[in-house]
């Protein structure tokens, strides 16, 4: 994910709104201090044709981040014939455009360019539920595109890469265990008490309400041969997401849209199928992506949804 100011948004951008991916379908600068952004989203509570007003410097989060880079494949130039000879060497990823021209110009006396490759990278990060993670012991299904990779992470907590669903559940269990052990108050004998708030509301564990939300990250890469004359002429010294998006979409021939993953572990979809770990009743309700509460009148249990699947203990003292 990447932060972007409202004044730098572009049509086709996918941003987080109410922690759900939404597509920017239109932009209008209504004044020097207001940008009107027309959004399109999905879901039962979404309002079609929704328009949100932002300050130009308001920061938003991009879910789909495109990037463009180039690689120069060259050979050693023979002094007698002036032609390339020997093995072909490849440069590192070059961006922005002026570095490609500089690399090309500085090597003309001793190297011959064999080909110029343009590389497109698209990093898609979308919030998912725990039901959409692979089940226990299952590997992470990889995308069908060659060279693409899929992994997971938590929105506001490290590490950056969690390879499987088991890694995500283990990380959530570790954070919960630390919260239960370290973040309660002490009694008069200096004994640690159970925390009175859940981990997602603990300021020492999280910095925001969505920090423990799991994300699915998919990185796709593609490359094609191009010519020196086809390099962009209008953005030498900067590579904004809007410019990269325009070039990647032109190459793909379609808009960049995130795909919502399916339920990969066969977890129950109905609230009534979830069993409370405290009273044993089957009336647990999902309140958001990870938070669940028991609907039994005499029970006050509330906790993270992953505790219902046996991957973490029920935190004592958690109430709604």
Short mmCIF file of C-alpha atoms in Angstrom, two decimals:
data_model
loop_
_atom_site.label_atom_id
_atom_site.label_comp_id
_atom_site.label_asym_id
_atom_site.label_seq_id
_atom_site.Cartn_x
_atom_site.Cartn_y
_atom_site.Cartn_z
CA UNK A 1 0.00 0.00 0.00
CA UNK A 2 1.05 3.57 -0.59
CA UNK A 3 -0.06 6.96 0.69
CA UNK A 4 -1.28 9.47 -1.87
CA UNK A 5 -2.66 12.98 -1.52
CA UNK A 6 -6.16 13.70 -2.79
CA UNK A 7 -4.85 16.24 -5.32
CA UNK A 8 -2.76 13.46 -6.93
CA UNK A 9 -5.61 10.98 -7.35
CA UNK A 10 -6.52 9.73 -10.82
CA UNK A 11 -9.44 7.96 -12.45
CA UNK A 12 -9.09 4.22 -12.03
CA UNK A 13 -7.22 4.43 -8.72
CA UNK A 14 -8.26 1.90 -6.06
CA UNK A 15 -8.22 3.38 -2.55
CA UNK A 16 -9.33 2.32 0.92
CA UNK A 17 -12.61 3.92 2.02
CA UNK A 18 -14.10 2.69 5.31
CA UNK A 19 -11.39 0.03 5.05
CA UNK A 20 -12.89 -1.38 1.85
CA UNK A 21 -11.40 -1.12 -1.68
CA UNK A 22 -13.20 1.51 -3.75
CA UNK A 23 -12.56 2.70 -7.29
CA UNK A 24 -12.16 6.36 -8.21
CA UNK A 25 -14.47 6.99 -11.17
CA UNK A 26 -14.30 10.78 -11.33
CA UNK A 27 -12.49 13.84 -9.98
CA UNK A 28 -13.53 17.47 -9.75
CA UNK A 29 -11.64 20.39 -8.21
CA UNK A 30 -14.46 22.52 -6.80
CA UNK A 31 -12.23 25.12 -5.16
CA UNK A 32 -8.64 25.68 -4.10
CA UNK A 33 -9.36 23.80 -0.89
CA UNK A 34 -11.75 21.05 -1.99
CA UNK A 35 -11.45 18.02 -4.27
CA UNK A 36 -14.63 16.05 -5.06
CA UNK A 37 -13.92 12.34 -5.60
CA UNK A 38 -16.60 10.12 -7.13
CA UNK A 39 -16.26 6.54 -5.87
CA UNK A 40 -17.60 3.14 -6.84
CA UNK A 41 -17.66 0.25 -4.41
CA UNK A 42 -19.37 -3.05 -3.70
CA UNK A 43 -21.28 -4.49 -0.80
CA UNK A 44 -24.83 -4.30 0.60
CA UNK A 45 -24.25 -0.97 2.41
CA UNK A 46 -22.59 0.83 -0.49
CA UNK A 47 -24.38 3.85 -1.92
CA UNK A 48 -24.12 4.11 -5.74
CA UNK A 49 -22.77 7.38 -7.07
CA UNK A 50 -21.15 8.33 -3.78
CA UNK A 51 -19.04 11.50 -3.82
CA UNK A 52 -16.61 12.40 -1.06
CA UNK A 53 -15.01 15.81 -0.50
CA UNK A 54 -11.35 15.93 0.50
CA UNK A 55 -8.79 18.60 1.19
CA UNK A 56 -6.08 18.61 -1.51
CA UNK A 57 -3.42 17.49 1.00
CA UNK A 58 -5.60 14.80 2.61
CA UNK A 59 -3.75 11.48 2.55
CA UNK A 60 -5.43 8.36 1.22
CA UNK A 61 -4.23 4.78 0.89
CA UNK A 62 -3.77 3.15 -2.51
CA UNK A 63 -4.69 -0.54 -2.66
CA UNK A 64 -3.27 -1.05 -6.17
CA UNK A 65 0.19 0.44 -6.68
CA UNK A 66 1.60 0.28 -10.24
CA UNK A 67 5.28 0.85 -11.01
CA UNK A 68 7.33 1.03 -14.21
CA UNK A 69 11.04 0.31 -14.61
CA UNK A 70 13.48 -0.60 -17.37
CA UNK A 71 16.41 -3.00 -17.80
CA UNK A 72 19.14 -2.57 -20.39
CA UNK A 73 20.65 -5.75 -21.86
CA UNK A 74 24.03 -4.99 -23.39
CA UNK A 75 27.20 -6.61 -24.73
CA UNK A 76 30.82 -5.51 -24.78
CA UNK A 77 31.53 -3.43 -27.90
CA UNK A 78 34.33 -4.82 -30.07
CA UNK A 79 36.86 -2.05 -30.85
CA UNK A 80 37.55 -3.34 -34.35
CA UNK A 81 34.05 -4.03 -35.64
CA UNK A 82 32.04 -1.74 -33.33
CA UNK A 83 29.53 -4.55 -32.82
CA UNK A 84 28.51 -6.27 -29.62
CA UNK A 85 30.34 -9.46 -28.74
CA UNK A 86 30.51 -11.93 -25.90
CA UNK A 87 28.01 -12.54 -23.11
CA UNK A 88 24.96 -10.36 -22.58
CA UNK A 89 24.82 -8.42 -19.32
CA UNK A 90 21.72 -6.96 -17.70
CA UNK A 91 21.47 -3.74 -15.73
CA UNK A 92 19.53 -3.38 -12.51
CA UNK A 93 16.01 -1.92 -12.52
CA UNK A 94 16.27 1.67 -13.74
CA UNK A 95 13.72 4.32 -12.83
CA UNK A 96 12.87 7.16 -13.46
CA UNK A 97 13.38 7.67 -17.17
CA UNK A 98 16.40 9.96 -17.03
CA UNK A 99 18.47 7.18 -15.45
CA UNK A 100 17.79 5.00 -18.49
CA UNK A 101 18.99 7.72 -20.87
CA UNK A 102 22.02 8.39 -18.68
CA UNK A 103 22.93 4.70 -18.49
CA UNK A 104 22.51 4.40 -22.27
CA UNK A 105 24.61 7.49 -23.05
CA UNK A 106 27.47 6.68 -20.67
CA UNK A 107 27.96 3.21 -22.11
CA UNK A 108 27.91 3.88 -25.84
CA UNK A 109 31.70 3.93 -26.16
CA UNK A 110 32.34 0.50 -24.65
CA UNK A 111 29.04 -1.39 -24.84
CA UNK A 112 26.40 -2.18 -27.43
CA UNK A 113 22.77 -2.36 -26.34
CA UNK A 114 21.19 -5.68 -27.29
CA UNK A 115 17.64 -4.86 -26.17
CA UNK A 116 15.69 -2.63 -23.82
CA UNK A 117 13.04 -4.26 -21.61
CA UNK A 118 10.22 -2.41 -19.87
CA UNK A 119 9.03 -3.97 -16.61
CA UNK A 120 5.59 -3.42 -15.08
CA UNK A 121 4.99 -4.27 -11.42
CA UNK A 122 1.54 -4.11 -9.79
CA UNK A 123 1.23 -4.60 -6.02
CA UNK A 124 -2.36 -5.25 -4.93
CA UNK A 125 -3.21 -5.22 -1.21
CA UNK A 126 -6.81 -5.82 -0.14
CA UNK A 127 -8.34 -6.46 3.30
CA UNK A 128 -9.67 -9.97 3.82
CA UNK A 129 -11.35 -11.92 6.62
CA UNK A 130 -9.87 -14.83 8.49
CA UNK A 131 -12.25 -17.16 6.62
CA UNK A 132 -10.49 -16.22 3.38
CA UNK A 133 -7.09 -17.39 4.60
CA UNK A 134 -5.86 -20.88 3.71
CA UNK A 135 -6.83 -23.49 6.31
CA UNK A 136 -4.54 -25.11 8.85
CA UNK A 137 -1.55 -26.72 7.16
CA UNK A 138 -2.62 -25.58 3.70
CA UNK A 139 -0.16 -23.76 1.41
CA UNK A 140 -0.90 -20.35 -0.03
CA UNK A 141 -2.37 -20.68 -3.54
CA UNK A 142 -0.25 -18.71 -5.98
CA UNK A 143 -1.65 -16.68 -8.90
CA UNK A 144 -1.74 -18.22 -12.36
CA UNK A 145 0.36 -15.43 -13.91
CA UNK A 146 4.04 -16.36 -14.38
CA UNK A 147 6.25 -14.79 -11.74
CA UNK A 148 3.32 -13.56 -9.61
CA UNK A 149 3.40 -14.07 -5.86
CA UNK A 150 0.74 -14.04 -3.12
CA UNK A 151 1.35 -13.63 0.60
CA UNK A 152 -0.28 -12.02 3.62
CA UNK A 153 0.44 -9.38 6.24
CA UNK A 154 -1.28 -7.39 8.96
CA UNK A 155 -2.27 -3.85 8.12
CA UNK A 156 -0.49 -2.12 10.98
CA UNK A 157 1.86 -4.72 12.47
CA UNK A 158 4.90 -6.58 11.19
CA UNK A 159 6.38 -8.64 9.76
CA UNK A 160 5.90 -7.46 6.19
CA UNK A 161 5.51 -10.98 4.77
CA UNK A 162 3.42 -13.78 6.28
CA UNK A 163 3.62 -16.69 3.88
CA UNK A 164 0.62 -18.80 4.90
CA UNK A 165 -2.64 -18.55 6.79
CA UNK A 166 -1.00 -20.41 9.70
CA UNK A 167 1.61 -17.63 9.92
CA UNK A 168 -1.16 -15.01 10.16
CA UNK A 169 -3.04 -16.89 12.87
CA UNK A 170 0.17 -17.54 14.79
CA UNK A 171 1.10 -13.85 14.66
CA UNK A 172 -2.36 -12.84 15.92
CA UNK A 173 -2.09 -15.40 18.73
CA UNK A 174 1.33 -14.03 19.71
CA UNK A 175 0.03 -10.46 19.86
CA UNK A 176 -2.97 -11.58 21.91
CA UNK A 177 -0.76 -13.58 24.31
CA UNK A 178 1.52 -10.58 24.90
CA UNK A 179 -1.51 -8.37 25.51
CA UNK A 180 -3.01 -10.83 28.00
CA UNK A 181 0.29 -11.26 29.85
CA UNK A 182 1.72 -7.73 29.89
CA UNK A 183 -0.98 -5.12 29.41
CA UNK A 184 -3.20 -5.53 32.43
CA UNK A 185 -3.03 -3.31 35.52
CA UNK A 186 -1.31 -4.43 38.73
CA UNK A 187 -2.96 -5.02 42.08
CA UNK A 188 -1.72 -3.89 45.49
CA UNK A 189 0.72 -6.83 45.60
CA UNK A 190 2.17 -5.86 42.20
CA UNK A 191 0.60 -8.89 40.54
CA UNK A 192 -0.42 -8.48 36.91
CA UNK A 193 -4.18 -8.56 36.39
CA UNK A 194 -6.06 -9.58 33.28
CA UNK A 195 -6.52 -6.73 30.77
CA UNK A 196 -9.89 -5.01 30.82
CA UNK A 197 -9.92 -4.20 27.09
CA UNK A 198 -9.42 -6.37 24.00
CA UNK A 199 -6.17 -6.34 22.08
CA UNK A 200 -7.61 -4.33 19.18
CA UNK A 201 -8.46 -1.50 21.63
CA UNK A 202 -5.12 -1.53 23.45
CA UNK A 203 -3.03 1.53 22.58
CA UNK A 204 0.16 -0.39 23.41
CA UNK A 205 -0.67 -3.17 20.92
CA UNK A 206 -2.19 -1.25 18.04
CA UNK A 207 -2.05 2.29 16.74
CA UNK A 208 -5.42 2.21 14.99
CA UNK A 209 -8.64 0.20 14.82
CA UNK A 210 -7.56 -1.74 11.72
CA UNK A 211 -3.96 -2.58 12.62
CA UNK A 212 -4.74 -6.28 13.13
CA UNK A 213 -6.75 -6.66 9.92
CA UNK A 214 -5.19 -9.25 7.57
CA UNK A 215 -4.28 -8.19 4.05
CA UNK A 216 -3.77 -10.33 0.97
CA UNK A 217 -0.87 -9.01 -1.11
CA UNK A 218 -0.44 -10.06 -4.75
CA UNK A 219 2.60 -8.93 -6.74
CA UNK A 220 2.45 -9.36 -10.51
CA UNK A 221 5.29 -8.57 -12.90
CA UNK A 222 5.41 -8.48 -16.66
CA UNK A 223 7.93 -7.20 -19.16
CA UNK A 224 8.14 -6.57 -22.86
CA UNK A 225 10.77 -5.29 -25.24
CA UNK A 226 10.65 -1.64 -26.17
CA UNK A 227 12.72 0.89 -28.08
CA UNK A 228 14.70 3.88 -26.89
CA UNK A 229 12.40 6.20 -28.86
CA UNK A 230 9.37 4.78 -27.03
CA UNK A 231 10.54 5.96 -23.62
CA UNK A 232 8.17 8.48 -22.01
CA UNK A 233 8.96 12.04 -22.97
CA UNK A 234 6.76 13.89 -20.44
CA UNK A 235 8.07 12.60 -17.09
CA UNK A 236 11.83 12.44 -16.82
CA UNK A 237 12.35 13.23 -13.17
CA UNK A 238 9.31 11.79 -11.43
CA UNK A 239 7.22 8.66 -11.57
CA UNK A 240 3.83 9.33 -9.99
CA UNK A 241 1.26 6.53 -9.55
CA UNK A 242 -1.01 8.27 -12.08
CA UNK A 243 1.65 8.19 -14.80
CA UNK A 244 2.59 4.58 -14.02
CA UNK A 245 -1.10 3.59 -14.01
CA UNK A 246 -1.66 5.11 -17.43
CA UNK A 247 1.31 3.29 -18.96
CA UNK A 248 0.53 -0.07 -17.33
CA UNK A 249 -3.14 0.08 -18.36
CA UNK A 250 -2.12 0.89 -21.94
CA UNK A 251 0.13 -2.18 -21.95
CA UNK A 252 -2.42 -4.51 -20.31
CA UNK A 253 -5.36 -3.25 -22.33
CA UNK A 254 -7.60 -3.29 -19.22
CA UNK A 255 -8.09 -1.49 -15.94
CA UNK A 256 -6.35 -2.67 -12.77
CA UNK A 257 -9.01 -4.15 -10.49
CA UNK A 258 -8.50 -6.15 -7.28
CA UNK A 259 -10.27 -9.49 -7.04
CA UNK A 260 -11.90 -10.45 -3.76
CA UNK A 261 -10.50 -13.84 -2.65
CA UNK A 262 -12.85 -16.72 -1.98
CA UNK A 263 -13.37 -18.61 1.26
CA UNK A 264 -10.30 -20.88 1.32
CA UNK A 265 -10.75 -22.82 4.55
CA UNK A 266 -14.42 -23.68 4.47
CA UNK A 267 -15.23 -21.74 7.63
CA UNK A 268 -18.94 -21.19 8.42
CA UNK A 269 -20.44 -18.09 6.88
CA UNK A 270 -23.48 -17.79 9.15
CA UNK A 271 -23.15 -16.09 12.50
CA UNK A 272 -25.24 -18.74 14.23
CA UNK A 273 -22.72 -21.47 13.33
CA UNK A 274 -20.03 -19.92 15.53
CA UNK A 275 -19.79 -21.29 19.06
CA UNK A 276 -18.91 -19.09 22.04
CA UNK A 277 -15.78 -20.39 23.83
CA UNK A 278 -17.09 -19.11 27.19
CA UNK A 279 -20.68 -20.34 27.47
CA UNK A 280 -20.81 -22.82 24.57
CA UNK A 281 -23.81 -21.16 22.93
CA UNK A 282 -24.05 -20.98 19.16
CA UNK A 283 -25.24 -17.40 18.84
CA UNK A 284 -21.95 -15.59 18.25
CA UNK A 285 -22.31 -12.59 15.93
CA UNK A 286 -19.64 -10.96 13.77
CA UNK A 287 -19.50 -7.22 14.41
CA UNK A 288 -16.72 -6.42 11.91
CA UNK A 289 -13.92 -8.22 10.09
CA UNK A 290 -12.33 -9.74 13.20
CA UNK A 291 -14.45 -8.80 16.20
CA UNK A 292 -17.19 -11.15 17.40
CA UNK A 293 -19.51 -11.13 20.43
CA UNK A 294 -21.80 -13.68 22.05
CA UNK A 295 -25.52 -12.88 21.81
CA UNK A 296 -26.51 -14.99 24.83
CA UNK A 297 -28.17 -12.74 27.47
CA UNK A 298 -26.11 -14.09 30.38
CA UNK A 299 -22.77 -14.11 28.53
CA UNK A 300 -20.54 -11.07 28.00
CA UNK A 301 -17.82 -12.68 25.89
CA UNK A 302 -16.25 -10.67 23.11
CA UNK A 303 -13.02 -11.27 21.25
CA UNK A 304 -11.19 -11.77 18.00
CA UNK A 305 -12.78 -14.12 15.51
CA UNK A 306 -9.65 -16.27 15.22
CA UNK A 307 -10.17 -17.41 18.82
CA UNK A 308 -13.28 -19.29 17.69
CA UNK A 309 -11.21 -21.51 15.41
CA UNK A 310 -8.86 -22.73 18.13
CA UNK A 311 -5.81 -20.68 17.19
CA UNK A 312 -5.70 -18.53 20.30
CA UNK A 313 -6.90 -18.42 23.90
CA UNK A 314 -9.91 -16.50 25.06
CA UNK A 315 -8.67 -13.37 26.78
CA UNK A 316 -9.99 -13.22 30.36
CA UNK A 317 -11.90 -10.14 31.24
CA UNK A 318 -12.90 -9.22 27.69
CA UNK A 319 -16.32 -7.62 27.66
CA UNK A 320 -18.34 -5.78 25.10
#
